[in-house]
PDB file of C-alpha atoms in Angstrom:
ATOM      1  CA  GLY A 529     -57.367 105.238 -71.367  1.00 88.00           C
ATOM      2  CA  ILE A 530     -59.959 107.922 -71.835  1.00 92.00           C
ATOM      3  CA  GLN A 531     -63.224 107.583 -69.916  1.00 95.00           C
ATOM      4  CA  VAL A 532     -66.589 108.529 -71.418  1.00 97.00           C
ATOM      5  CA  GLU A 533     -69.669 108.811 -69.227  1.00 97.00           C
ATOM      6  CA  GLN A 534     -73.182 109.352 -70.492  1.00 98.00           C
ATOM      7  CA  SER A 535     -76.243 110.349 -68.553  1.00 97.00           C
ATOM      8  CA  PRO A 536     -78.947 109.477 -67.979  1.00 98.00           C
ATOM      9  CA  PRO A 537     -78.573 105.770 -68.740  1.00 97.00           C
ATOM     10  CA  ASP A 538     -82.305 105.411 -69.407  1.00 97.00           C
ATOM     11  CA  LEU A 539     -84.961 107.931 -70.332  1.00 97.00           C
ATOM     12  CA  ILE A 540     -88.688 107.595 -70.998  1.00 97.00           C
ATOM     13  CA  LEU A 541     -90.494 110.511 -72.630  1.00 96.00           C
ATOM     14  CA  GLN A 542     -93.955 111.286 -73.782  1.00 97.00           C
ATOM     15  CA  GLU A 543     -94.167 112.186 -77.447  1.00 97.00           C
ATOM     16  CA  GLY A 544     -93.617 115.905 -77.884  1.00 97.00           C
ATOM     17  CA  ALA A 545     -91.376 116.316 -74.854  1.00 98.00           C
ATOM     18  CA  ASN A 546     -87.855 117.739 -74.926  1.00 97.00           C
ATOM     19  CA  SER A 547     -84.741 116.142 -73.465  1.00 97.00           C
ATOM     20  CA  THR A 548     -81.045 116.728 -72.884  1.00 98.00           C
ATOM     21  CA  LEU A 549     -78.449 113.966 -72.979  1.00 98.00           C
ATOM     22  CA  ARG A 550     -75.023 114.563 -71.501  1.00 98.00           C
ATOM     23  CA  CYS A 551     -71.566 113.178 -72.303  1.00 98.00           C
ATOM     24  CA  ASN A 552     -68.543 113.786 -70.052  1.00 98.00           C
ATOM     25  CA  PHE A 553     -65.049 112.760 -71.063  1.00 97.00           C
ATOM     26  CA  SER A 554     -61.825 112.593 -69.128  1.00 96.00           C
ATOM     27  CA  ASP A 555     -59.183 113.933 -71.527  1.00 93.00           C
ATOM     28  CA  SER A 556     -58.633 116.258 -74.453  1.00 90.00           C
ATOM     29  CA  VAL A 557     -59.988 114.853 -77.700  1.00 89.00           C
ATOM     30  CA  ASN A 558     -59.853 115.782 -81.364  1.00 88.00           C
ATOM     31  CA  ASN A 559     -63.143 114.211 -82.353  1.00 93.00           C
ATOM     32  CA  LEU A 560     -66.578 113.881 -80.825  1.00 97.00           C
ATOM     33  CA  GLN A 561     -69.493 112.213 -82.534  1.00 98.00           C
ATOM     34  CA  TRP A 562     -73.080 111.524 -81.492  1.00 98.00           C
ATOM     35  CA  PHE A 563     -74.806 108.455 -82.891  1.00 98.00           C
ATOM     36  CA  HIS A 564     -78.279 106.964 -82.761  1.00 98.00           C
ATOM     37  CA  GLN A 565     -78.326 103.171 -82.804  1.00 96.00           C
ATOM     38  CA  ASN A 566     -81.546 101.835 -84.213  1.00 90.00           C
ATOM     39  CA  PRO A 567     -83.143  98.538 -83.119  1.00 87.00           C
ATOM     40  CA  TRP A 568     -81.306  96.696 -85.915  1.00 88.00           C
ATOM     41  CA  GLY A 569     -77.937  97.850 -84.627  1.00 90.00           C
ATOM     42  CA  GLN A 570     -77.129 100.429 -87.272  1.00 93.00           C
ATOM     43  CA  LEU A 571     -75.202 103.426 -85.947  1.00 96.00           C
ATOM     44  CA  ILE A 572     -76.559 106.563 -87.538  1.00 96.00           C
ATOM     45  CA  ASN A 573     -74.396 109.675 -87.533  1.00 97.00           C
ATOM     46  CA  LEU A 574     -76.111 112.593 -85.816  1.00 98.00           C
ATOM     47  CA  PHE A 575     -73.298 115.088 -85.284  1.00 98.00           C
ATOM     48  CA  TYR A 576     -69.577 115.455 -85.703  1.00 97.00           C
ATOM     49  CA  ILE A 577     -68.936 118.124 -83.086  1.00 97.00           C
ATOM     50  CA  PRO A 578     -65.475 118.367 -81.464  1.00 95.00           C
ATOM     51  CA  SER A 579     -66.401 121.890 -80.355  1.00 95.00           C
ATOM     52  CA  GLY A 580     -69.151 124.453 -80.748  1.00 97.00           C
ATOM     53  CA  THR A 581     -72.849 124.108 -81.486  1.00 98.00           C
ATOM     54  CA  LYS A 582     -74.707 122.528 -84.385  1.00 98.00           C
ATOM     55  CA  GLN A 583     -78.361 122.044 -85.204  1.00 98.00           C
ATOM     56  CA  ASN A 584     -80.118 119.614 -87.492  1.00 97.00           C
ATOM     57  CA  GLY A 585     -83.885 119.825 -87.439  1.00 97.00           C
ATOM     58  CA  ARG A 586     -85.191 118.860 -84.004  1.00 98.00           C
ATOM     59  CA  LEU A 587     -81.735 117.891 -82.826  1.00 98.00           C
ATOM     60  CA  SER A 588     -78.919 120.108 -81.684  1.00 98.00           C
ATOM     61  CA  ALA A 589     -75.608 119.511 -79.960  1.00 98.00           C
ATOM     62  CA  THR A 590     -73.076 121.567 -78.041  1.00 98.00           C
ATOM     63  CA  THR A 591     -69.543 120.589 -77.096  1.00 97.00           C
ATOM     64  CA  VAL A 592     -67.492 122.585 -74.598  1.00 97.00           C
ATOM     65  CA  ALA A 593     -64.096 121.027 -75.180  1.00 94.00           C
ATOM     66  CA  THR A 594     -62.330 123.046 -72.483  1.00 95.00           C
ATOM     67  CA  GLU A 595     -64.736 121.644 -69.879  1.00 96.00           C
ATOM     68  CA  ARG A 596     -64.833 118.165 -71.453  1.00 97.00           C
ATOM     69  CA  TYR A 597     -68.525 117.704 -71.995  1.00 97.00           C
ATOM     70  CA  SER A 598     -71.074 117.588 -74.760  1.00 98.00           C
ATOM     71  CA  LEU A 599     -74.856 117.881 -74.756  1.00 98.00           C
ATOM     72  CA  LEU A 600     -77.397 116.504 -77.208  1.00 98.00           C
ATOM     73  CA  TYR A 601     -80.806 118.193 -77.259  1.00 98.00           C
ATOM     74  CA  ILE A 602     -83.867 116.486 -78.648  1.00 98.00           C
ATOM     75  CA  SER A 603     -86.919 118.663 -79.053  1.00 97.00           C
ATOM     76  CA  SER A 604     -90.513 117.639 -79.766  1.00 97.00           C
ATOM     77  CA  SER A 605     -89.584 113.977 -79.446  1.00 97.00           C
ATOM     78  CA  GLN A 606     -91.220 111.365 -81.671  1.00 96.00           C
ATOM     79  CA  THR A 607     -91.570 107.619 -81.282  1.00 95.00           C
ATOM     80  CA  THR A 608     -89.015 107.171 -84.076  1.00 94.00           C
ATOM     81  CA  ASP A 609     -86.428 108.833 -81.802  1.00 96.00           C
ATOM     82  CA  SER A 610     -86.442 105.730 -79.607  1.00 95.00           C
ATOM     83  CA  GLY A 611     -83.204 103.775 -79.414  1.00 96.00           C
ATOM     84  CA  VAL A 612     -79.762 104.132 -77.913  1.00 98.00           C
ATOM     85  CA  TYR A 613     -77.792 107.347 -78.207  1.00 98.00           C
ATOM     86  CA  PHE A 614     -74.026 107.071 -78.059  1.00 98.00           C
ATOM     87  CA  CYS A 615     -71.382 109.677 -77.575  1.00 98.00           C
ATOM     88  CA  ALA A 616     -67.945 108.740 -78.919  1.00 98.00           C
ATOM     89  CA  VAL A 617     -64.716 110.659 -78.495  1.00 97.00           C
ATOM     90  CA  GLY A 618     -61.660 110.279 -80.659  1.00 94.00           C
ATOM     91  CA  MET A 619     -57.943 110.277 -80.100  1.00 91.00           C
ATOM     92  CA  GLU A 620     -55.289 110.249 -82.762  1.00 90.00           C
ATOM     93  CA  LEU A 621     -53.671 107.047 -83.931  1.00 89.00           C
ATOM     94  CA  THR A 622     -50.498 106.334 -85.884  1.00 85.00           C
ATOM     95  CA  GLY A 623     -50.827 107.688 -89.397  1.00 86.00           C
ATOM     96  CA  GLY A 624     -53.511 110.183 -88.433  1.00 87.00           C
ATOM     97  CA  GLY A 625     -56.385 107.782 -87.876  1.00 90.00           C
ATOM     98  CA  ASN A 626     -58.830 108.254 -85.025  1.00 92.00           C
ATOM     99  CA  LYS A 627     -59.749 105.731 -82.340  1.00 95.00           C
ATOM    100  CA  LEU A 628     -63.275 106.249 -81.073  1.00 97.00           C
ATOM    101  CA  THR A 629     -64.074 105.463 -77.435  1.00 97.00           C
ATOM    102  CA  PHE A 630     -67.785 105.118 -76.823  1.00 98.00           C
ATOM    103  CA  GLY A 631     -69.831 105.765 -73.729  1.00 96.00           C
ATOM    104  CA  THR A 632     -72.323 103.186 -72.518  1.00 93.00           C
ATOM    105  CA  GLY A 633     -75.185 105.050 -74.132  1.00 97.00           C
ATOM    106  CA  THR A 634     -78.549 106.512 -73.190  1.00 98.00           C
ATOM    107  CA  GLN A 635     -81.507 104.222 -73.868  1.00 97.00           C
ATOM    108  CA  LEU A 636     -84.394 106.454 -74.947  1.00 97.00           C
ATOM    109  CA  LYS A 637     -87.994 105.350 -75.218  1.00 96.00           C
ATOM    110  CA  VAL A 638     -90.609 107.744 -76.541  1.00 97.00           C
ATOM    111  CA  GLU A 639     -94.190 106.800 -75.786  1.00 96.00           C
ATOM    112  CA  LEU A 640     -97.435 108.004 -77.336  1.00 94.00           C
TER     113      LEU A 640
ATOM    114  CA  ASP B 788     -72.602 106.534-102.475  1.00 56.00           C
ATOM    115  CA  THR B 789     -74.083 103.414-100.923  1.00 80.00           C
ATOM    116  CA  GLY B 790     -72.449 103.711 -97.514  1.00 94.00           C
ATOM    117  CA  VAL B 791     -70.420 101.104 -95.674  1.00 97.00           C
ATOM    118  CA  SER B 792     -71.604  97.555 -96.325  1.00 97.00           C
ATOM    119  CA  GLN B 793     -70.906  94.412 -94.331  1.00 98.00           C
ATOM    120  CA  ASN B 794     -71.499  90.760 -95.065  1.00 97.00           C
ATOM    121  CA  PRO B 795     -72.890  88.551 -93.776  1.00 97.00           C
ATOM    122  CA  ARG B 796     -75.356  90.409 -91.568  1.00 97.00           C
ATOM    123  CA  HIS B 797     -75.782  87.422 -89.283  1.00 97.00           C
ATOM    124  CA  LYS B 798     -73.577  84.418 -88.626  1.00 98.00           C
ATOM    125  CA  ILE B 799     -74.246  81.470 -86.359  1.00 98.00           C
ATOM    126  CA  THR B 800     -71.352  79.104 -85.850  1.00 98.00           C
ATOM    127  CA  LYS B 801     -70.313  76.343 -83.532  1.00 98.00           C
ATOM    128  CA  ARG B 802     -67.532  76.779 -81.036  1.00 98.00           C
ATOM    129  CA  GLY B 803     -64.167  75.976 -82.581  1.00 98.00           C
ATOM    130  CA  GLN B 804     -65.113  76.907 -86.142  1.00 98.00           C
ATOM    131  CA  ASN B 805     -63.475  79.699 -88.129  1.00 98.00           C
ATOM    132  CA  VAL B 806     -65.501  82.626 -89.452  1.00 98.00           C
ATOM    133  CA  THR B 807     -64.716  85.466 -91.829  1.00 98.00           C
ATOM    134  CA  PHE B 808     -66.530  88.782 -92.201  1.00 98.00           C
ATOM    135  CA  ARG B 809     -66.243  91.292 -95.009  1.00 98.00           C
ATOM    136  CA  CYS B 810     -66.469  95.078 -94.964  1.00 98.00           C
ATOM    137  CA  ASP B 811     -66.720  97.352 -98.007  1.00 97.00           C
ATOM    138  CA  PRO B 812     -66.045 100.971 -97.018  1.00 97.00           C
ATOM    139  CA  ILE B 813     -67.418 104.068 -98.645  1.00 95.00           C
ATOM    140  CA  SER B 814     -65.550 104.514-101.920  1.00 92.00           C
ATOM    141  CA  GLU B 815     -62.539 106.842-101.660  1.00 89.00           C
ATOM    142  CA  HIS B 816     -62.369 106.366 -97.887  1.00 94.00           C
ATOM    143  CA  ASN B 817     -58.785 105.407 -97.181  1.00 94.00           C
ATOM    144  CA  ARG B 818     -59.226 104.691 -93.496  1.00 95.00           C
ATOM    145  CA  LEU B 819     -61.064 101.613 -92.278  1.00 97.00           C
ATOM    146  CA  TYR B 820     -61.828 100.561 -88.709  1.00 97.00           C
ATOM    147  CA  TRP B 821     -63.190  97.465 -86.994  1.00 98.00           C
ATOM    148  CA  TYR B 822     -65.080  97.630 -83.702  1.00 98.00           C
ATOM    149  CA  ARG B 823     -66.829  95.033 -81.550  1.00 97.00           C
ATOM    150  CA  GLN B 824     -70.006  95.625 -79.579  1.00 97.00           C
ATOM    151  CA  THR B 825     -71.336  93.300 -76.875  1.00 96.00           C
ATOM    152  CA  LEU B 826     -74.817  93.468 -75.417  1.00 92.00           C
ATOM    153  CA  GLY B 827     -75.476  96.608 -73.413  1.00 91.00           C
ATOM    154  CA  GLN B 828     -72.131  98.196 -74.186  1.00 94.00           C
ATOM    155  CA  GLY B 829     -70.805 100.719 -76.634  1.00 96.00           C
ATOM    156  CA  PRO B 830     -68.587  99.565 -79.492  1.00 97.00           C
ATOM    157  CA  GLU B 831     -64.898  98.960 -78.717  1.00 97.00           C
ATOM    158  CA  PHE B 832     -62.049  99.615 -81.108  1.00 97.00           C
ATOM    159  CA  LEU B 833     -60.288  96.565 -82.544  1.00 97.00           C
ATOM    160  CA  THR B 834     -58.042  97.673 -85.412  1.00 97.00           C
ATOM    161  CA  TYR B 835     -57.417 100.356 -88.048  1.00 96.00           C
ATOM    162  CA  PHE B 836     -56.124 100.460 -91.633  1.00 96.00           C
ATOM    163  CA  GLN B 837     -54.740 103.343 -93.637  1.00 94.00           C
ATOM    164  CA  ASN B 838     -55.075 102.022 -97.199  1.00 94.00           C
ATOM    165  CA  GLU B 839     -53.672  98.476 -97.041  1.00 94.00           C
ATOM    166  CA  ALA B 840     -51.487  99.064 -93.972  1.00 94.00           C
ATOM    167  CA  GLN B 841     -52.759  97.890 -90.592  1.00 94.00           C
ATOM    168  CA  LEU B 842     -51.435 100.636 -88.324  1.00 94.00           C
ATOM    169  CA  GLU B 843     -53.032  99.926 -84.970  1.00 93.00           C
ATOM    170  CA  LYS B 844     -54.376  96.883 -83.122  1.00 94.00           C
ATOM    171  CA  SER B 845     -56.157  96.793 -79.786  1.00 93.00           C
ATOM    172  CA  ARG B 846     -55.197  94.399 -77.023  1.00 90.00           C
ATOM    173  CA  LEU B 847     -58.726  93.033 -77.519  1.00 85.00           C
ATOM    174  CA  LEU B 848     -57.526  91.550 -80.810  1.00 87.00           C
ATOM    175  CA  SER B 849     -56.155  88.229 -79.628  1.00 89.00           C
ATOM    176  CA  ASP B 850     -53.989  86.016 -81.822  1.00 93.00           C
ATOM    177  CA  ARG B 851     -57.152  84.202 -82.967  1.00 96.00           C
ATOM    178  CA  PHE B 852     -58.221  87.365 -84.776  1.00 97.00           C
ATOM    179  CA  SER B 853     -56.700  88.581 -88.016  1.00 96.00           C
ATOM    180  CA  ALA B 854     -57.711  91.432 -90.263  1.00 97.00           C
ATOM    181  CA  GLU B 855     -56.591  92.241 -93.774  1.00 97.00           C
ATOM    182  CA  ARG B 856     -57.144  94.898 -96.383  1.00 97.00           C
ATOM    183  CA  PRO B 857     -55.072  93.566 -99.252  1.00 92.00           C
ATOM    184  CA  LYS B 858     -55.786  96.143-101.945  1.00 88.00           C
ATOM    185  CA  GLY B 859     -56.736  99.038 -99.760  1.00 86.00           C
ATOM    186  CA  SER B 860     -60.420  98.655-100.553  1.00 91.00           C
ATOM    187  CA  PHE B 861     -62.503  95.989 -98.782  1.00 97.00           C
ATOM    188  CA  SER B 862     -61.361  94.385 -95.545  1.00 98.00           C
ATOM    189  CA  THR B 863     -61.857  90.981 -93.964  1.00 98.00           C
ATOM    190  CA  LEU B 864     -61.879  90.026 -90.297  1.00 98.00           C
ATOM    191  CA  GLU B 865     -61.255  86.370 -89.511  1.00 98.00           C
ATOM    192  CA  ILE B 866     -61.770  84.693 -86.170  1.00 98.00           C
ATOM    193  CA  GLN B 867     -60.174  81.285 -85.752  1.00 98.00           C
ATOM    194  CA  ARG B 868     -61.326  78.662 -83.254  1.00 97.00           C
ATOM    195  CA  THR B 869     -64.324  80.706 -82.182  1.00 98.00           C
ATOM    196  CA  GLU B 870     -65.315  80.825 -78.519  1.00 97.00           C
ATOM    197  CA  GLN B 871     -68.659  81.690 -76.963  1.00 96.00           C
ATOM    198  CA  GLY B 872     -67.127  84.936 -75.725  1.00 96.00           C
ATOM    199  CA  ASP B 873     -66.669  86.010 -79.335  1.00 97.00           C
ATOM    200  CA  SER B 874     -70.437  86.391 -79.704  1.00 98.00           C
ATOM    201  CA  ALA B 875     -70.957  90.068 -80.474  1.00 97.00           C
ATOM    202  CA  MET B 876     -71.783  92.586 -83.175  1.00 97.00           C
ATOM    203  CA  TYR B 877     -68.759  93.317 -85.365  1.00 98.00           C
ATOM    204  CA  LEU B 878     -68.891  96.804 -86.832  1.00 98.00           C
ATOM    205  CA  CYS B 879     -66.846  98.336 -89.600  1.00 98.00           C
ATOM    206  CA  ALA B 880     -66.382 102.059 -90.137  1.00 98.00           C
ATOM    207  CA  SER B 881     -64.568 104.203 -92.666  1.00 97.00           C
ATOM    208  CA  SER B 882     -63.390 107.765 -92.995  1.00 95.00           C
ATOM    209  CA  LEU B 883     -61.577 110.007 -95.419  1.00 92.00           C
ATOM    210  CA  THR B 884     -57.911 110.728 -94.926  1.00 85.00           C
ATOM    211  CA  GLY B 885     -57.694 114.080 -93.196  1.00 82.00           C
ATOM    212  CA  ALA B 886     -61.193 113.824 -91.736  1.00 84.00           C
ATOM    213  CA  HIS B 887     -62.061 112.364 -88.366  1.00 88.00           C
ATOM    214  CA  GLU B 888     -65.761 111.622 -88.847  1.00 94.00           C
ATOM    215  CA  GLN B 889     -66.396 107.901 -89.104  1.00 97.00           C
ATOM    216  CA  TYR B 890     -69.322 106.224 -90.859  1.00 97.00           C
ATOM    217  CA  PHE B 891     -70.454 102.811 -89.727  1.00 98.00           C
ATOM    218  CA  GLY B 892     -71.807  99.803 -91.552  1.00 97.00           C
ATOM    219  CA  PRO B 893     -74.824  97.765 -90.392  1.00 96.00           C
ATOM    220  CA  GLY B 894     -72.614  95.226 -88.619  1.00 97.00           C
ATOM    221  CA  THR B 895     -72.283  91.450 -88.585  1.00 98.00           C
ATOM    222  CA  ARG B 896     -73.944  89.784 -85.631  1.00 97.00           C
ATOM    223  CA  LEU B 897     -72.000  86.671 -84.619  1.00 98.00           C
ATOM    224  CA  THR B 898     -73.483  83.986 -82.410  1.00 98.00           C
ATOM    225  CA  VAL B 899     -71.213  81.174 -81.254  1.00 98.00           C
ATOM    226  CA  THR B 900     -73.088  78.138 -79.935  1.00 97.00           C
TER     227      THR B 900
END
């Protein structure tokens, strides 16, 4: 099956710092999503980005599908950004559904 | 739009008991997915419904697991004869037909003692 690798596995930042999270995947995909999992386990949608670049406030993401990687940028980090960031890639299922395969995540801690 | 909801949020059960979880997708979302997440890992796909039809099942879904979506709205996931290895977070997601983006519920955390 498809392999998804995220780096770094752990990251500690001072509040206000910038960071880049990376996601590499092993095969062509038709879906790529970035999620933030909060301490209660809720997966929060950040970006749906199978290709191209998107920005949402302090966050932005770029996916280069031909080279099979995606980047998530966090600028001016805040303590509320702490948590686990997951990249998930999708492949088509019977009937047009989409099976997401997740990476192992980047554990981010933002300190004052 | 209240998002995907799941009940219960937490379940503690003894080994060998049966448990059932419920997922209510976002209204008008025809596709519904179940995933399982163990500690320190990303979620893993279990099964997928298009309306009431279960179209795909992972090898992770042993014969002790059964999922239904009888009227194409809410779904239930039942685990029979629970084992300690079933302890995990069970996540439900939904999406619109024709769209790939999935939206997740808050999950049901199962602990088997």
